[in-house]
Coordinates of C-alpha atoms in Angstrom, one line a residue:
X1137 CA 0.1 0.0 0.1
X1138 CA 1.0 3.6 -0.8
X1139 CA 0.1 5.7 2.2
X1140 CA 1.0 9.3 2.5
X1141 CA -0.5 9.7 5.3
X1142 CA 2.3 7.6 7.1
X1143 CA 6.4 8.2 6.7
X1144 CA 8.1 4.3 6.8
X1145 CA 8.5 1.4 5.0
X1146 CA 7.0 -1.2 7.1
X1147 CA 7.0 -5.1 5.6
X1148 CA 5.1 -8.1 7.0
X1149 CA 7.5 -10.8 7.5
X1150 CA 6.8 -14.5 7.7
X1151 CA 7.3 -15.1 11.2
X1152 CA 5.0 -12.3 12.3
X1153 CA 2.5 -13.0 14.5
X1154 CA -0.7 -12.3 13.9
X1155 CA -0.4 -10.9 10.5
X1156 CA -2.1 -13.6 8.8
X1157 CA -2.0 -13.8 4.8
X1158 CA 0.3 -10.7 4.9
X1159 CA 3.0 -12.4 7.0
X1160 CA 2.5 -16.1 4.9
X1161 CA 3.1 -14.2 1.5
X1162 CA 5.8 -11.9 3.3
X1163 CA 9.3 -11.1 3.5
X1164 CA 11.9 -13.4 4.6
X1165 CA 14.8 -11.9 5.7
X1166 CA 17.1 -15.3 5.5
X1167 CA 16.8 -15.4 1.5
X1168 CA 18.4 -12.2 1.3
X1169 CA 21.9 -11.1 0.8
X1170 CA 22.0 -7.6 1.6
X1171 CA 20.4 -7.7 4.6
X1172 CA 21.4 -6.1 8.1
X1173 CA 19.5 -6.2 11.4
X1174 CA 19.2 -2.8 12.9
X1175 CA 18.9 -1.4 17.1
X1176 CA 15.6 0.2 17.6
X1177 CA 12.0 -1.1 18.5
X1178 CA 8.9 0.7 18.0
X1179 CA 5.0 0.4 18.3
X1180 CA 3.3 1.7 15.2
X1181 CA -0.3 2.8 15.3
X1182 CA -2.8 2.0 12.6
X1183 CA -6.5 2.6 12.1
X1184 CA -6.7 -1.5 11.9
X1185 CA -4.7 -2.3 14.8
X1186 CA -1.0 -1.9 15.9
X1187 CA 2.3 -3.6 14.8
X1188 CA 5.4 -4.4 16.9
X1189 CA 7.9 -3.3 14.5
X1190 CA 11.8 -3.9 14.7
X1191 CA 14.2 -1.9 12.5
X1192 CA 16.7 -3.3 9.0
X1193 CA 18.4 -2.8 6.0
X1194 CA 18.1 -4.2 2.8
X1195 CA 18.3 -3.3 -1.1
X1196 CA 15.1 -1.8 -2.4
X1197 CA 14.1 -2.6 -5.5
X1198 CA 10.8 -0.9 -6.7
X1199 CA 9.6 -1.6 -10.6
X1200 CA 11.7 -3.6 -12.8
X1201 CA 15.3 -4.4 -12.0
X1202 CA 17.1 -2.9 -15.1
X1203 CA 15.1 0.1 -15.3
X1204 CA 13.2 0.6 -11.8
X1205 CA 14.0 2.6 -8.5
X1206 CA 16.2 1.4 -6.5
X1207 CA 18.1 2.3 -2.8
X1208 CA 21.0 0.2 -1.8
X1209 CA 20.7 0.6 1.9
X1210 CA 16.9 1.0 2.8
X1211 CA 15.9 1.3 6.3
X1212 CA 12.9 -1.0 6.7
X1213 CA 10.7 -1.9 9.8
X1214 CA 9.9 -5.3 10.2
X1215 CA 7.2 -6.3 11.4
X1216 CA 7.4 -8.9 14.4
X1217 CA 4.3 -8.9 16.0
X1218 CA 0.7 -7.7 14.8
X1219 CA -3.0 -7.2 16.2
X1220 CA -4.9 -6.3 12.9
X1221 CA -7.9 -7.7 12.0
X1222 CA -7.2 -6.8 8.2
X1223 CA -4.3 -8.9 7.9
X1224 CA -6.3 -12.2 8.1
X1225 CA -7.1 -12.2 4.3
X1226 CA -4.9 -9.8 2.9
X1227 CA -3.2 -9.2 -0.5
X1228 CA -0.5 -6.7 0.7
X1229 CA 2.8 -7.6 2.5
X1230 CA 3.9 -4.1 2.6
X1231 CA 2.7 -0.1 3.7
X1232 CA 5.1 2.2 2.0
X1233 CA 5.0 5.5 3.6
X1234 CA 5.1 8.7 1.4
X1235 CA 4.4 11.1 3.5
X1236 CA 6.5 14.1 3.9
X1237 CA 9.9 13.4 4.7
X1238 CA 10.3 15.8 7.7
X1239 CA 7.8 13.8 9.4
X1240 CA 9.6 11.8 11.6
X1241 CA 12.7 14.3 11.8
X1242 CA 10.1 16.7 13.3
X1243 CA 8.7 13.9 15.6
X1244 CA 11.8 13.0 17.2
X1245 CA 13.1 16.8 17.1
X1246 CA 9.5 17.2 19.3
X1247 CA 10.1 14.4 21.7
X1248 CA 13.7 15.5 22.9
X1249 CA 12.3 19.0 23.0
X1250 CA 9.2 17.5 25.7
X1251 CA 11.8 15.4 27.5
X1252 CA 14.7 18.2 27.8
X1253 CA 11.7 20.2 29.3
X1254 CA 10.6 17.9 31.4
X1255 CA 14.3 17.5 32.8
X1256 CA 14.5 21.2 33.7
X1257 CA 11.3 21.2 35.3
X1258 CA 12.4 18.0 37.6
X1259 CA 15.8 20.2 38.3
X1260 CA 13.8 23.1 39.2
X1261 CA 11.8 21.7 41.4
X1262 CA 14.6 20.0 43.6
X1263 CA 13.1 16.4 42.2
X1264 CA 15.1 13.5 43.0
X1265 CA 14.3 11.2 40.1
X1266 CA 14.0 7.6 40.5
X1267 CA 17.4 5.6 38.7
X1268 CA 14.9 3.6 37.0
X1269 CA 13.0 6.3 35.0
X1270 CA 16.3 7.9 34.7
X1271 CA 17.5 5.1 32.6
X1272 CA 14.6 5.2 30.8
X1273 CA 14.7 9.0 29.8
X1274 CA 17.9 8.3 28.6
X1275 CA 17.3 5.6 26.5
X1276 CA 14.4 7.3 24.9
X1277 CA 16.6 10.4 24.3
X1278 CA 18.9 7.6 22.5
X1279 CA 15.9 6.1 20.6
X1280 CA 14.9 9.6 19.5
X1281 CA 18.2 10.6 18.5
X1282 CA 18.8 7.3 16.1
X1283 CA 15.2 7.8 15.0
X1284 CA 16.0 11.0 13.7
X1285 CA 19.1 10.4 12.1
X1286 CA 17.6 7.4 10.5
X1287 CA 16.6 8.6 7.0
X1288 CA 14.0 5.7 6.7
X1289 CA 11.7 8.1 4.0
X1290 CA 11.7 6.5 1.0
X1291 CA 11.1 9.4 -1.5
X1292 CA 13.9 11.1 -0.1
X1293 CA 16.1 8.5 -0.1
X1294 CA 14.9 8.3 -3.6
X1295 CA 15.6 11.9 -4.7
X1296 CA 12.0 12.1 -5.5
X1297 CA 9.9 15.1 -6.5
X1298 CA 6.9 14.3 -7.7
X1299 CA 5.1 11.8 -6.9
X1300 CA 1.4 11.1 -9.0
X1301 CA -1.4 9.0 -7.9
X1302 CA -4.3 7.6 -9.3
X1303 CA -6.9 5.0 -8.1
X1304 CA -9.1 3.7 -11.7
X1305 CA -12.7 4.4 -10.7
X1306 CA -14.0 0.8 -12.0
X1307 CA -14.4 -1.9 -9.5
X1308 CA -11.2 -4.1 -9.5
X1309 CA -9.3 -2.1 -11.9
X1310 CA -5.6 -0.8 -11.2
X1311 CA -4.2 2.2 -9.9
X1312 CA -1.4 4.0 -11.2
X1313 CA 1.7 5.6 -9.4
X1314 CA 3.5 7.6 -11.2
X1315 CA 7.7 8.2 -9.6
X1316 CA 9.5 11.1 -10.6
X1317 CA 6.5 12.7 -13.1
X1318 CA 6.9 15.3 -15.1
X1319 CA 6.8 18.6 -13.5
X1320 CA 3.0 19.6 -13.4
X1321 CA 3.7 23.2 -12.9
X1322 CA 3.5 24.3 -16.3
X1323 CA 0.8 21.8 -17.1
X1324 CA -2.3 23.4 -18.1
X1325 CA -4.9 21.3 -16.3
X1326 CA -3.3 21.2 -12.5
X1327 CA -4.2 23.1 -10.1
X1328 CA -1.9 23.6 -7.1
X1329 CA -3.4 23.2 -3.8
X1330 CA -0.8 25.0 -1.2
X1331 CA 0.5 22.7 1.5
X1332 CA -0.1 23.8 5.1
X1333 CA 0.6 20.4 7.5
X1334 CA 3.9 20.8 9.2
X1335 CA 4.5 16.8 9.4
X1336 CA 1.1 15.9 7.1
X1337 CA 0.3 16.3 3.5
X1338 CA -2.1 19.0 5.9
X1339 CA -4.6 21.4 3.3
X1340 CA -7.1 24.2 4.5
X1341 CA -11.0 23.1 3.9
X1342 CA -13.3 25.5 3.4
X1343 CA -16.9 26.3 2.3
X1344 CA -17.9 22.4 2.0
X1345 CA -21.7 22.1 0.5
X1346 CA -24.0 20.0 -1.2
X1347 CA -25.3 21.1 -4.5
X1348 CA -27.9 20.0 -6.5
X1349 CA -30.1 21.3 -9.4
X1350 CA -27.9 24.8 -9.1
X1351 CA -28.5 24.7 -5.1
X1352 CA -25.8 25.1 -3.1
X1353 CA -26.6 23.6 0.3
X1354 CA -24.0 24.8 3.0
X1355 CA -22.4 21.8 4.7
X1356 CA -19.9 22.8 6.8
X1357 CA -16.3 24.1 7.4
X1358 CA -17.6 28.2 6.9
X1359 CA -15.1 29.4 9.2
X1360 CA -12.1 27.4 8.0
X1361 CA -11.2 23.5 8.9
X1362 CA -8.0 21.4 8.2
X1363 CA -7.7 18.3 5.5
X1364 CA -5.7 15.6 5.1
X1365 CA -4.8 13.8 1.9
X1366 CA -4.8 10.3 2.8
X1367 CA -4.6 7.7 -0.1
X1368 CA -4.3 5.0 3.1
X1369 CA -7.9 6.3 4.3
X1370 CA -10.4 4.4 2.6
X1371 CA -13.1 6.7 2.5
X1372 CA -13.9 11.0 3.7
X1373 CA -14.2 10.9 6.9
X1374 CA -15.5 14.2 8.8
X1375 CA -16.8 16.2 11.7
X1376 CA -19.9 14.5 13.4
X1377 CA -22.0 17.6 12.8
X1378 CA -21.0 17.4 9.1
X1379 CA -21.7 14.1 8.7
X1380 CA -25.3 14.0 10.5
X1381 CA -26.0 17.4 8.0
X1382 CA -25.0 15.7 5.2
X1383 CA -27.5 12.6 5.8
X1384 CA -30.1 15.1 6.9
X1385 CA -29.6 17.3 3.5
X1386 CA -29.6 13.7 1.5
X1387 CA -32.8 12.9 3.0
X1388 CA -34.9 16.3 2.8
X1389 CA -33.6 16.1 -1.1
X1390 CA -35.4 12.9 -1.3
X1391 CA -32.1 11.4 -2.1
X1392 CA -32.6 8.4 -3.9
X1393 CA -29.2 5.8 -5.1
X1394 CA -31.3 4.0 -8.4
X1395 CA -31.7 7.4 -9.4
X1396 CA -27.8 8.2 -9.7
X1397 CA -28.7 11.3 -12.2
X1398 CA -30.3 12.9 -9.3
X1399 CA -28.0 12.9 -6.8
X1400 CA -26.5 16.5 -5.2
X1401 CA -22.4 16.7 -6.1
X1402 CA -19.6 18.0 -3.3
X1403 CA -18.4 21.0 -3.5
X1404 CA -15.5 22.8 -1.5
X1405 CA -12.4 25.0 -1.0
X1406 CA -9.4 22.8 -0.8
X1407 CA -5.9 24.3 -0.4
X1408 CA -7.2 27.2 -1.7
X1409 CA -8.7 26.1 -4.8
X1410 CA -13.0 25.3 -5.6
X1411 CA -13.4 21.3 -6.2
X1412 CA -16.1 18.7 -7.0
X1413 CA -16.4 15.1 -6.3
X1414 CA -19.2 13.5 -7.9
X1415 CA -22.0 11.3 -5.9
X1416 CA -20.2 8.2 -6.0
X1417 CA -17.3 9.8 -4.2
X1418 CA -19.9 9.8 -1.0
X1419 CA -22.8 7.7 -1.6
X1420 CA -22.9 4.1 -2.1
X1421 CA -23.9 0.5 -1.1
X1422 CA -22.3 -1.2 2.0
X1423 CA -21.5 -4.8 3.2
X1424 CA -19.5 -6.7 5.7
X1425 CA -18.8 -5.9 9.6
X1426 CA -16.4 -3.0 10.7
X1427 CA -13.5 -4.4 12.3
X1428 CA -14.0 -4.1 16.3
X1429 CA -11.7 -1.3 17.6
X1430 CA -13.7 0.8 15.4
X1431 CA -16.9 0.3 16.5
X1432 CA -15.4 1.7 19.9
X1433 CA -14.1 4.7 18.4
X1434 CA -17.1 5.9 16.8
X1435 CA -20.1 6.8 18.8
X1436 CA -22.9 6.3 16.3
X1437 CA -23.6 4.6 13.2
X1438 CA -20.5 5.4 10.7
X1439 CA -23.0 5.2 8.1
X1440 CA -26.1 7.0 7.8
X1441 CA -29.3 5.3 5.9
X1442 CA -29.7 7.4 2.2
X1443 CA -32.6 5.3 1.3
X1444 CA -31.6 1.8 -1.0
X1445 CA -27.9 2.6 -0.3
X1446 CA -25.9 4.5 2.4
X1447 CA -23.8 8.4 3.3
X1448 CA -19.8 6.9 2.9
X1449 CA -18.5 9.0 4.9
X1450 CA -16.9 8.1 8.4
X1451 CA -17.2 9.6 11.3
X1452 CA -14.0 11.4 13.3
X1453 CA -16.2 12.5 16.3
X1454 CA -16.9 16.1 17.8
X1455 CA -13.1 16.6 19.7
X1456 CA -10.6 15.6 16.9
X1457 CA -9.3 18.9 15.4
X1458 CA -6.6 20.9 14.0
X1459 CA -4.8 24.1 14.8
X1460 CA -6.6 25.1 11.0
X1461 CA -10.2 23.9 12.7
X1462 CA -12.0 20.2 12.9
X1463 CA -10.1 17.4 11.0
X1464 CA -11.5 16.0 7.8
X1465 CA -9.3 13.1 6.0
X1466 CA -9.7 13.0 2.3
X1467 CA -9.1 9.4 1.3
X1468 CA -8.9 7.0 -1.6
X1469 CA -12.5 8.8 -3.4
X1470 CA -10.6 11.7 -4.0
X1471 CA -7.6 9.8 -5.8
X1472 CA -10.7 7.9 -7.8
X1473 CA -11.3 11.7 -9.6
X1474 CA -8.6 13.4 -9.5
X1475 CA -5.0 12.4 -10.8
X1476 CA -3.0 14.1 -7.7
X1477 CA 0.9 14.6 -8.2
X1478 CA 2.5 15.1 -4.2
X1479 CA 5.6 17.4 -5.1
X1480 CA 8.0 17.2 -2.5
X1481 CA 9.8 20.5 -3.4
X1482 CA 13.3 21.8 -3.7
X1483 CA 15.6 24.9 -2.8
X1484 CA 13.4 26.8 -5.6
X1485 CA 9.8 26.1 -4.7
X1486 CA 7.8 25.0 -1.4
X1487 CA 6.0 21.6 -0.7
X1488 CA 2.7 21.2 -2.5
X1489 CA 0.0 19.5 -4.0
X1490 CA -1.3 19.5 -7.6
X1491 CA -4.7 18.2 -8.9
X1492 CA -6.4 17.5 -12.3
X1493 CA -10.0 16.0 -13.0
X1494 CA -8.7 12.1 -14.2
X1495 CA -9.9 10.7 -17.3
X1496 CA -11.2 6.8 -16.9
X1497 CA -7.9 5.4 -17.6
X1498 CA -6.0 7.6 -15.2
X1499 CA -5.2 10.2 -17.4
X1500 CA -4.7 14.2 -16.2
X1501 CA -7.3 15.7 -17.9
X1502 CA -9.3 19.3 -18.8
X1503 CA -12.3 19.6 -16.0
X1504 CA -15.9 18.1 -17.3
X1505 CA -18.9 19.5 -16.3
X1506 CA -21.0 16.9 -15.8
X1507 CA -19.6 14.9 -12.7
X1508 CA -21.0 11.8 -13.6
X1509 CA -18.9 11.4 -16.5
X1510 CA -16.0 12.1 -14.6
X1511 CA -15.3 8.1 -13.5
X1512 CA -17.9 6.4 -16.1
X1513 CA -18.6 4.5 -13.3
X1514 CA -21.7 4.0 -11.0
X1515 CA -21.8 4.2 -7.3
X1516 CA -19.0 1.9 -5.5
X1517 CA -20.0 -1.1 -3.0
X1518 CA -17.8 -1.1 0.0
X1519 CA -17.0 -3.8 1.9
X1520 CA -16.6 -2.7 5.7
X1521 CA -14.5 -5.3 7.2
X1522 CA -11.9 -3.8 5.0
X1523 CA -11.8 -0.4 5.4
X1524 CA -8.3 1.6 6.6
X1525 CA -7.8 4.7 8.7
X1526 CA -4.6 6.1 9.9
X1527 CA -3.6 5.7 13.2
X1528 CA -3.5 8.4 14.8
X1529 CA -7.7 9.0 14.4
X1530 CA -8.4 6.3 16.5
X1531 CA -5.8 6.7 19.5
X1532 CA -5.8 10.2 19.8
X1533 CA -8.2 13.5 19.6
X1534 CA -5.2 15.7 18.5
X1535 CA -3.9 15.6 14.6
X1536 CA -0.3 15.7 14.3
X1537 CA -1.1 18.4 11.7

């Protein structure tokens, strides 16, 4: 999985406990002549559960051996033990984080700053710190220092500037990832979304509306919200009030999924640009059972009934927020309708995201006026048991924006 909401290369090993099919078909370090074990252990959290990982190094190849991409000594995180239901019948064996390279370094820097502040406070209070706690703090400082200098971000190690993602909308079709894509800055279909996140691909989100027959009905973010563009999250997620308002408006409009042409589309300002998504991005049919950790996390039913199908948006709760306002996560449906280029920036320009409407075969194209024809497909059918969310959404209220 190429995950813009994470930052490391995480690989499921054949010896992993609880990794299901991801482990049975996973990585075997014994078969690699370039494998080297590291010194660090950490627990990584995802929306579907936790993974205990140890670090290592190995040669990384992406694509064909001759013309593909290579990193001679890539830091990797090997999953030794996992509690993730989604892995039982998984079709993936690795999670490749394509988030901004500075994220891990910034987090390690923040941890070190916190530990130093705590140490200074204890000195000011003339508190005698027990040897066990002092030893733990020193170990944490060492680990944070090593993490900050590990250089485990794959895009950074590939000296990547432009990476484009597009998910074909047709059921069962393959997505597209273009490494070292062409510079979108001077290509006419593309719009630049200004990145304001310090750790994530965070964007400003304003003026979310449902648009039906020329009528624009306000939903949320009149005063601004924070949004993260995340290829690893299955659906669009939004605060409780917004999800509830969407359901009420759709019911008031008499939304009927058997008459897709009559359904409203979603309009919003993202990163300073006005964009629209068709009904298929947020309305569809569901089946399956949601993983247990998420049923506990969401205080109400995550899907709201809209006659013959449902509003396919997940509820982030009332308290999850960023410094820019309530948190939204713009997940996979966005990438089914927009060819999206992550611009990692350089010395002469800032980190940005560039988007253009995607054709059915995942080519950037000029804006179309008929949103029902953008994807060339009908409403989605979603299996709740395979939904994915970022770990920080499940485990905490504060978004590391």
